[in-house]
Amino acid sequence: MTDISSEPVVDLLCDLIRRPSVTPDDAGCQLVLTERLTQLGFVCETLQFNDVTNLWARRGSESPVLCFAGHTDVVPPGSKDEWRYPPFEPTFDGDFLYGRGAADMKSGLAAMIVALENFLAAYPNHGGSLALLITSDEEGRARDGTLKVMDTLRARNETIDWCVLGEPSSQHTLGDIVRIGRRGSLSGMLTVHGVQGHVAFPQHADNPIRRFAPVLAELHEVQWDDGNEHFPPTSFQVVDIRAGIGAPNVTPAELSARFNFRYSTEWTHESLQKKVASVFDAHDIGYELNWHLSGEPFLTEPGQLIDAVSQAIHAETGSTPELSTGGGTSDGRFISPAGTDVVELGPVNASIHKIDEHVKVEDVITLTRMYQRIMELMLL
Ligand SMILES: [Zn+2]
């Protein structure tokens, strides 16, 4: 048996894990990628926005553009003593490689680079163009990352037709799930005003908890939607409520709450906000409501890209992937609005953001072949 730890993609993955690129610090990862891409004939641009380093690399000027996208940043390791192996020292154990970012998502990055090298060695005169969009701010606020790169591209009329995001989409085995969209995420920050008073004299006070309670009950009773062909039902969750001033004999002057919608394409953030306002306005309650939109839902319709990704997975595993819109948000929310088809395919996500994050070494090699097949199906 050959030693898989000496495969070029595994070597590159180890190099990336060794760089402690906790958001937004890229820790030199993009420099490593840039060196490899420049050798392949890519024009590489570093796009710096505040403390976030982004990379836009492109080879060719023709349409269509097939772009691989992802992030070099990782979440903090937490207590290093709890790790089986030091988080930034890639360590092989059995079939697995341990290290922060092993699954989310330095495997995806390494697989993209080596897949590009193999593809271009075999087909230097392919059709269309190849591109990479890499950020160091996916795990953080995500304001100066992919969003700003897309703004930059839009300003110069540069478009991406198809995008493969290397996020860890798989659940049990490599390629069992690909993401073809994501739910939207909208948060409400609420303040309900009242008048503070003595608990024994409620007639002289106006308790905001009492005013808010029926509204809260009604919000939980609304059947937001039943989902649709591609999305689960929209969910409404309250994440925080606080009001009391800490004394048992005082009713509070103010209540604050925070809630979140994970919503399907049956809604936009505007239509959700309107519906919530109508529930509040049906009650006699003085309130202020501020909204934060993390991302509208997006969906890539069945077509050439999804077909190619499914076919590439089938060729390597013999199975057909489940097409899913589950999970949290991803940077796909910034790329899709430009009219780009976005599909997410990456390693198994069971250990992401956890202590002892790891990836099956064989999967990284297979993922590289999947990416190469996608290029062959889209650009030849
Ligand atoms: Zn990620």
Short mmCIF file of C-alpha atoms and ligand atoms in Angstrom, two decimals:
data_model
loop_
_atom_site.label_atom_id
_atom_site.label_comp_id
_atom_site.label_asym_id
_atom_site.label_seq_id
_atom_site.Cartn_x
_atom_site.Cartn_y
_atom_site.Cartn_z
CA MET A 1 0.00 0.00 0.00
CA THR A 2 1.31 3.44 -0.88
CA ASP A 3 1.66 6.01 1.86
CA ILE A 4 -1.27 8.40 1.33
CA SER A 5 0.24 10.97 3.67
CA SER A 6 2.80 11.75 0.96
CA GLU A 7 0.14 12.66 -1.63
CA PRO A 8 0.55 16.27 -2.88
CA VAL A 9 -2.93 17.28 -1.67
CA VAL A 10 -2.23 15.94 1.84
CA ASP A 11 1.09 17.71 1.91
CA LEU A 12 -0.55 21.02 1.01
CA LEU A 13 -3.31 20.43 3.58
CA CYS A 14 -0.70 19.93 6.32
CA ASP A 15 1.07 23.11 5.26
CA LEU A 16 -2.22 25.05 5.58
CA ILE A 17 -3.16 23.53 8.96
CA ARG A 18 0.26 24.55 10.35
CA ARG A 19 -0.72 28.19 9.80
CA PRO A 20 -2.90 29.31 12.73
CA SER A 21 -5.29 31.37 10.62
CA VAL A 22 -7.90 32.25 13.23
CA THR A 23 -10.41 34.78 11.79
CA PRO A 24 -9.57 37.24 10.31
CA ASP A 25 -5.84 36.37 10.27
CA ASP A 26 -4.95 34.56 7.04
CA ALA A 27 -1.52 33.63 8.50
CA GLY A 28 0.05 33.34 5.04
CA CYS A 29 -2.33 30.69 3.70
CA GLN A 30 -3.34 32.77 0.69
CA LEU A 31 0.31 33.36 -0.15
CA VAL A 32 0.79 29.61 -0.41
CA LEU A 33 -2.22 29.35 -2.72
CA THR A 34 -1.09 32.37 -4.77
CA GLU A 35 2.33 30.83 -5.42
CA ARG A 36 0.77 27.63 -6.75
CA LEU A 37 -1.86 29.46 -8.81
CA THR A 38 0.64 31.89 -10.36
CA GLN A 39 2.63 28.91 -11.62
CA LEU A 40 -0.54 27.68 -13.29
CA GLY A 41 -1.03 30.96 -15.16
CA PHE A 42 -3.61 32.54 -12.84
CA VAL A 43 -3.67 36.30 -12.40
CA CYS A 44 -3.86 36.71 -8.61
CA GLU A 45 -5.21 39.80 -6.88
CA THR A 46 -5.08 40.36 -3.16
CA LEU A 47 -8.14 42.36 -2.10
CA GLN A 48 -7.59 43.76 1.38
CA PHE A 49 -10.57 45.24 3.22
CA ASN A 50 -9.77 46.43 6.74
CA ASP A 51 -8.13 43.47 8.53
CA VAL A 52 -9.45 40.89 6.07
CA THR A 53 -7.31 39.43 3.27
CA ASN A 54 -9.09 38.10 0.21
CA LEU A 55 -7.81 36.47 -2.96
CA TRP A 56 -9.36 36.68 -6.41
CA ALA A 57 -7.50 34.58 -8.97
CA ARG A 58 -8.50 34.02 -12.55
CA ARG A 59 -7.09 32.13 -15.51
CA GLY A 60 -8.52 33.02 -18.91
CA SER A 61 -10.84 35.76 -20.10
CA GLU A 62 -13.51 33.66 -21.80
CA SER A 63 -16.97 32.77 -20.56
CA PRO A 64 -18.24 30.74 -18.87
CA VAL A 65 -16.38 31.20 -15.58
CA LEU A 66 -16.14 28.25 -13.20
CA CYS A 67 -15.05 29.46 -9.78
CA PHE A 68 -13.94 27.54 -6.70
CA ALA A 69 -14.59 29.41 -3.48
CA GLY A 70 -13.81 29.09 0.18
CA HIS A 71 -12.08 30.49 3.23
CA THR A 72 -8.66 30.20 4.84
CA ASP A 73 -9.80 31.32 8.29
CA VAL A 74 -10.67 28.88 11.04
CA VAL A 75 -12.57 29.18 14.33
CA PRO A 76 -10.40 29.42 17.49
CA PRO A 77 -9.23 26.05 18.84
CA GLY A 78 -10.58 26.68 22.34
CA SER A 79 -8.68 25.05 25.18
CA LYS A 80 -5.62 23.52 23.51
CA ASP A 81 -5.10 21.12 26.42
CA GLU A 82 -8.33 19.36 25.53
CA TRP A 83 -7.07 18.47 22.05
CA ARG A 84 -5.67 14.98 21.48
CA TYR A 85 -2.94 16.62 19.35
CA PRO A 86 -1.90 20.30 19.14
CA PRO A 87 -4.55 21.97 16.94
CA PHE A 88 -2.07 23.64 14.58
CA GLU A 89 0.24 20.64 14.30
CA PRO A 90 -1.29 18.33 11.66
CA THR A 91 -1.16 14.78 13.05
CA PHE A 92 -2.00 11.47 11.37
CA ASP A 93 -3.80 8.87 13.43
CA GLY A 94 -5.08 5.78 11.66
CA ASP A 95 -7.17 6.85 8.65
CA PHE A 96 -7.49 10.41 9.89
CA LEU A 97 -5.64 13.71 9.93
CA TYR A 98 -6.22 15.94 12.96
CA GLY A 99 -5.96 19.72 13.17
CA ARG A 100 -8.04 22.89 13.29
CA GLY A 101 -9.37 23.54 9.79
CA ALA A 102 -8.81 19.93 8.66
CA ALA A 103 -12.50 19.73 7.64
CA ASP A 104 -13.62 23.39 7.69
CA MET A 105 -12.22 24.03 5.21
CA LYS A 106 -8.55 23.60 4.44
CA SER A 107 -9.20 20.17 2.87
CA GLY A 108 -11.46 21.89 0.36
CA LEU A 109 -8.77 24.47 -0.44
CA ALA A 110 -5.99 21.91 -0.85
CA ALA A 111 -8.24 19.73 -3.04
CA MET A 112 -9.10 22.71 -5.27
CA ILE A 113 -5.47 23.64 -5.86
CA VAL A 114 -4.28 20.11 -6.65
CA ALA A 115 -7.38 19.44 -8.79
CA LEU A 116 -6.57 22.59 -10.79
CA GLU A 117 -2.94 21.48 -11.19
CA ASN A 118 -4.00 18.05 -12.44
CA PHE A 119 -6.72 19.41 -14.72
CA LEU A 120 -4.49 22.05 -16.31
CA ALA A 121 -1.66 19.57 -16.84
CA ALA A 122 -4.07 17.38 -18.80
CA TYR A 123 -6.14 20.08 -20.53
CA PRO A 124 -4.22 23.36 -20.78
CA ASN A 125 -6.51 24.57 -23.59
CA HIS A 126 -9.86 24.00 -21.89
CA GLY A 127 -12.89 26.19 -22.67
CA GLY A 128 -14.10 29.07 -20.49
CA SER A 129 -12.17 30.45 -17.51
CA LEU A 130 -11.21 29.19 -14.08
CA ALA A 131 -11.29 31.32 -10.95
CA LEU A 132 -10.80 31.17 -7.19
CA LEU A 133 -12.47 33.38 -4.60
CA ILE A 134 -10.89 32.96 -1.17
CA THR A 135 -11.55 34.98 1.98
CA SER A 136 -10.16 35.05 5.54
CA ASP A 137 -13.45 36.23 7.06
CA GLU A 138 -16.08 33.53 6.68
CA GLU A 139 -16.20 32.42 10.31
CA GLY A 140 -16.34 35.98 11.63
CA ARG A 141 -18.50 38.97 10.77
CA ALA A 142 -18.20 38.22 7.06
CA ARG A 143 -18.48 41.91 6.16
CA ASP A 144 -15.09 42.42 4.54
CA GLY A 145 -14.81 39.07 2.85
CA THR A 146 -16.75 37.44 0.02
CA LEU A 147 -19.39 40.19 0.14
CA LYS A 148 -16.81 42.90 -0.69
CA VAL A 149 -15.07 40.77 -3.32
CA MET A 150 -18.42 40.29 -5.06
CA ASP A 151 -19.00 44.07 -4.89
CA THR A 152 -15.58 44.59 -6.51
CA LEU A 153 -16.34 42.13 -9.30
CA ARG A 154 -19.77 43.67 -9.89
CA ALA A 155 -18.26 47.15 -10.19
CA ARG A 156 -16.10 45.98 -13.08
CA ASN A 157 -18.79 43.78 -14.67
CA GLU A 158 -16.90 40.60 -13.96
CA THR A 159 -19.28 37.68 -13.54
CA ILE A 160 -19.11 34.10 -12.24
CA ASP A 161 -21.34 31.57 -13.97
CA TRP A 162 -20.79 28.57 -11.74
CA CYS A 163 -19.33 28.34 -8.25
CA VAL A 164 -18.24 25.29 -6.28
CA LEU A 165 -17.86 26.11 -2.60
CA GLY A 166 -15.60 23.70 -0.71
CA GLU A 167 -17.47 23.89 2.59
CA PRO A 168 -17.80 20.56 4.46
CA SER A 169 -21.20 19.56 3.09
CA SER A 170 -21.00 15.80 3.67
CA GLN A 171 -22.71 14.16 6.64
CA HIS A 172 -21.63 10.49 6.96
CA THR A 173 -19.59 9.74 3.86
CA LEU A 174 -17.90 11.99 1.32
CA GLY A 175 -20.41 13.32 -1.21
CA ASP A 176 -23.54 11.95 0.49
CA ILE A 177 -24.90 15.51 0.66
CA VAL A 178 -24.30 18.58 -1.49
CA ARG A 179 -25.85 21.90 -0.64
CA ILE A 180 -27.72 23.61 -3.44
CA GLY A 181 -28.96 26.51 -1.36
CA ARG A 182 -29.31 27.78 2.16
CA ARG A 183 -32.10 29.14 4.28
CA GLY A 184 -32.23 32.86 5.00
CA SER A 185 -31.39 34.20 8.44
CA LEU A 186 -33.09 37.26 9.91
CA SER A 187 -32.80 38.46 13.53
CA GLY A 188 -35.10 40.83 15.39
CA MET A 189 -33.92 42.91 18.36
CA LEU A 190 -36.96 44.01 20.34
CA THR A 191 -37.55 46.53 23.12
CA VAL A 192 -40.97 46.79 24.80
CA HIS A 193 -41.51 49.92 26.84
CA GLY A 194 -43.55 50.14 30.05
CA VAL A 195 -43.58 51.95 33.37
CA GLN A 196 -41.67 50.62 36.39
CA GLY A 197 -43.62 50.15 39.58
CA HIS A 198 -44.16 48.46 42.95
CA VAL A 199 -45.29 44.89 42.50
CA ALA A 200 -48.10 45.51 45.03
CA PHE A 201 -49.55 48.40 43.02
CA PRO A 202 -49.80 47.16 39.42
CA GLN A 203 -52.44 49.80 38.70
CA HIS A 204 -49.70 52.45 38.93
CA ALA A 205 -47.27 50.62 36.64
CA ASP A 206 -47.24 49.23 33.12
CA ASN A 207 -45.55 45.85 33.05
CA PRO A 208 -43.95 45.21 29.62
CA ILE A 209 -43.76 41.45 30.32
CA ARG A 210 -47.53 41.29 30.56
CA ARG A 211 -47.93 43.26 27.34
CA PHE A 212 -45.46 41.14 25.42
CA ALA A 213 -46.67 37.69 26.57
CA PRO A 214 -49.69 37.44 24.20
CA VAL A 215 -47.62 38.72 21.26
CA LEU A 216 -45.00 36.07 21.97
CA ALA A 217 -47.67 33.37 22.12
CA GLU A 218 -49.12 34.54 18.81
CA LEU A 219 -45.71 34.60 17.10
CA HIS A 220 -45.26 30.97 18.12
CA GLU A 221 -48.66 30.03 16.74
CA VAL A 222 -48.14 31.47 13.27
CA GLN A 223 -47.70 28.71 10.67
CA TRP A 224 -45.01 30.60 8.75
CA ASP A 225 -45.00 28.13 5.87
CA ASP A 226 -44.83 24.40 5.21
CA GLY A 227 -41.53 24.69 3.41
CA ASN A 228 -41.41 23.76 -0.26
CA GLU A 229 -39.77 21.29 -2.58
CA HIS A 230 -36.26 22.38 -1.58
CA PHE A 231 -36.67 23.99 1.85
CA PRO A 232 -37.84 22.81 5.28
CA PRO A 233 -40.56 24.92 7.00
CA THR A 234 -39.52 28.37 8.18
CA SER A 235 -38.61 28.40 11.87
CA PHE A 236 -39.08 31.16 14.45
CA GLN A 237 -36.95 30.94 17.60
CA VAL A 238 -36.60 33.31 20.54
CA VAL A 239 -32.99 33.29 21.71
CA ASP A 240 -33.13 35.78 24.56
CA ILE A 241 -35.60 37.61 26.80
CA ARG A 242 -34.67 39.86 29.72
CA ALA A 243 -36.57 42.37 31.79
CA GLY A 244 -36.33 42.31 35.61
CA ILE A 245 -34.20 44.76 37.58
CA GLY A 246 -33.19 42.15 40.14
CA ALA A 247 -35.59 43.14 42.93
CA PRO A 248 -38.53 40.87 43.81
CA ASN A 249 -40.90 43.76 44.51
CA VAL A 250 -40.36 45.83 41.36
CA THR A 251 -41.99 45.35 37.97
CA PRO A 252 -39.68 46.44 35.14
CA ALA A 253 -39.85 49.44 32.83
CA GLU A 254 -38.49 47.64 29.85
CA LEU A 255 -38.26 44.23 28.25
CA SER A 256 -35.75 43.29 25.59
CA ALA A 257 -35.79 40.18 23.45
CA ARG A 258 -33.97 38.74 20.50
CA PHE A 259 -35.39 36.27 18.00
CA ASN A 260 -34.32 34.68 14.74
CA PHE A 261 -35.97 33.35 11.62
CA ARG A 262 -34.40 30.64 9.46
CA TYR A 263 -36.58 30.98 6.43
CA SER A 264 -37.36 29.40 3.10
CA THR A 265 -37.74 30.99 -0.32
CA GLU A 266 -41.46 31.40 0.49
CA TRP A 267 -40.39 34.63 2.24
CA THR A 268 -38.13 37.60 1.75
CA HIS A 269 -36.82 39.58 4.72
CA GLU A 270 -39.28 42.36 3.80
CA SER A 271 -42.34 40.10 3.77
CA LEU A 272 -41.30 38.52 7.09
CA GLN A 273 -40.78 41.92 8.73
CA LYS A 274 -44.18 43.05 7.50
CA LYS A 275 -45.88 39.96 8.89
CA VAL A 276 -44.18 40.36 12.28
CA ALA A 277 -45.16 44.04 12.41
CA SER A 278 -48.79 43.11 11.75
CA VAL A 279 -48.75 40.71 14.73
CA PHE A 280 -47.28 43.40 17.00
CA ASP A 281 -49.58 46.13 15.74
CA ALA A 282 -52.67 44.04 16.52
CA HIS A 283 -51.75 44.43 20.21
CA ASP A 284 -51.65 47.53 22.38
CA ILE A 285 -47.92 47.57 23.01
CA GLY A 286 -45.23 50.25 22.81
CA TYR A 287 -42.24 48.68 21.13
CA GLU A 288 -39.15 49.25 19.04
CA LEU A 289 -37.92 46.59 16.67
CA ASN A 290 -34.56 46.57 14.89
CA TRP A 291 -33.66 43.97 12.31
CA HIS A 292 -30.43 42.33 11.25
CA LEU A 293 -30.37 40.43 7.98
CA SER A 294 -27.58 37.82 7.79
CA GLY A 295 -28.63 36.59 4.38
CA GLU A 296 -31.62 35.99 2.13
CA PRO A 297 -32.28 32.36 1.21
CA PHE A 298 -30.80 31.20 -2.05
CA LEU A 299 -31.33 28.21 -4.28
CA THR A 300 -29.55 26.87 -7.33
CA GLU A 301 -32.08 25.35 -9.69
CA PRO A 302 -31.37 21.95 -11.23
CA GLY A 303 -29.15 22.35 -14.28
CA GLN A 304 -25.69 21.82 -15.69
CA LEU A 305 -23.72 22.50 -12.50
CA ILE A 306 -25.79 20.29 -10.18
CA ASP A 307 -25.74 17.55 -12.84
CA ALA A 308 -21.95 17.75 -13.11
CA VAL A 309 -21.43 17.68 -9.33
CA SER A 310 -23.79 14.69 -8.96
CA GLN A 311 -22.08 12.88 -11.83
CA ALA A 312 -18.59 13.53 -10.40
CA ILE A 313 -19.68 12.16 -7.02
CA HIS A 314 -21.31 9.12 -8.60
CA ALA A 315 -18.19 8.37 -10.61
CA GLU A 316 -16.08 8.32 -7.42
CA THR A 317 -18.45 6.76 -4.89
CA GLY A 318 -21.11 4.93 -6.91
CA SER A 319 -23.80 6.89 -5.05
CA THR A 320 -26.02 9.82 -5.93
CA PRO A 321 -25.89 12.73 -3.47
CA GLU A 322 -28.84 14.15 -1.59
CA LEU A 323 -29.47 17.76 -2.68
CA SER A 324 -29.99 19.76 0.49
CA THR A 325 -30.55 23.32 1.71
CA GLY A 326 -29.97 22.48 5.40
CA GLY A 327 -27.43 23.85 7.84
CA GLY A 328 -26.51 27.40 8.73
CA THR A 329 -25.63 30.21 6.37
CA SER A 330 -22.57 30.16 4.09
CA ASP A 331 -20.78 32.62 1.85
CA GLY A 332 -22.92 31.24 -0.97
CA ARG A 333 -25.46 33.87 0.15
CA PHE A 334 -23.12 36.58 -1.19
CA ILE A 335 -22.26 34.84 -4.46
CA SER A 336 -25.69 33.58 -5.54
CA PRO A 337 -27.42 37.01 -5.82
CA ALA A 338 -25.09 37.85 -8.76
CA GLY A 339 -26.96 35.20 -10.75
CA THR A 340 -24.30 32.56 -10.08
CA ASP A 341 -25.20 28.89 -9.68
CA VAL A 342 -23.65 27.83 -6.35
CA VAL A 343 -23.13 24.27 -5.12
CA GLU A 344 -21.30 23.27 -1.94
CA LEU A 345 -19.29 20.05 -1.92
CA GLY A 346 -16.71 19.25 0.72
CA PRO A 347 -15.68 16.68 3.37
CA VAL A 348 -17.66 15.22 6.27
CA ASN A 349 -18.72 17.92 8.73
CA ALA A 350 -19.10 15.84 11.93
CA SER A 351 -16.08 17.40 13.69
CA ILE A 352 -16.16 20.99 12.41
CA HIS A 353 -15.72 23.77 14.99
CA LYS A 354 -15.08 21.06 17.63
CA ILE A 355 -12.12 19.94 19.69
CA ASP A 356 -10.15 17.28 17.71
CA GLU A 357 -11.38 18.41 14.28
CA HIS A 358 -10.28 15.81 11.73
CA VAL A 359 -10.74 14.56 8.19
CA LYS A 360 -10.40 11.14 6.61
CA VAL A 361 -7.22 11.34 4.54
CA GLU A 362 -8.66 9.16 1.76
CA ASP A 363 -11.57 11.63 1.43
CA VAL A 364 -9.25 14.54 0.67
CA ILE A 365 -7.74 12.56 -2.21
CA THR A 366 -11.17 11.53 -3.52
CA LEU A 367 -12.47 15.10 -3.18
CA THR A 368 -9.58 16.26 -5.37
CA ARG A 369 -10.68 13.82 -8.07
CA MET A 370 -14.30 14.99 -7.75
CA TYR A 371 -13.28 18.62 -8.29
CA GLN A 372 -11.21 17.63 -11.31
CA ARG A 373 -14.15 15.71 -12.79
CA ILE A 374 -16.42 18.74 -12.31
CA MET A 375 -13.97 20.84 -14.35
CA GLU A 376 -13.84 18.19 -17.06
CA LEU A 377 -17.64 18.06 -17.25
CA MET A 378 -18.09 21.84 -17.28
CA LEU A 379 -15.18 23.13 -19.37
CA LEU A 380 -14.29 20.48 -21.96
ZN ZN B 1 -16.43 26.87 6.61
#
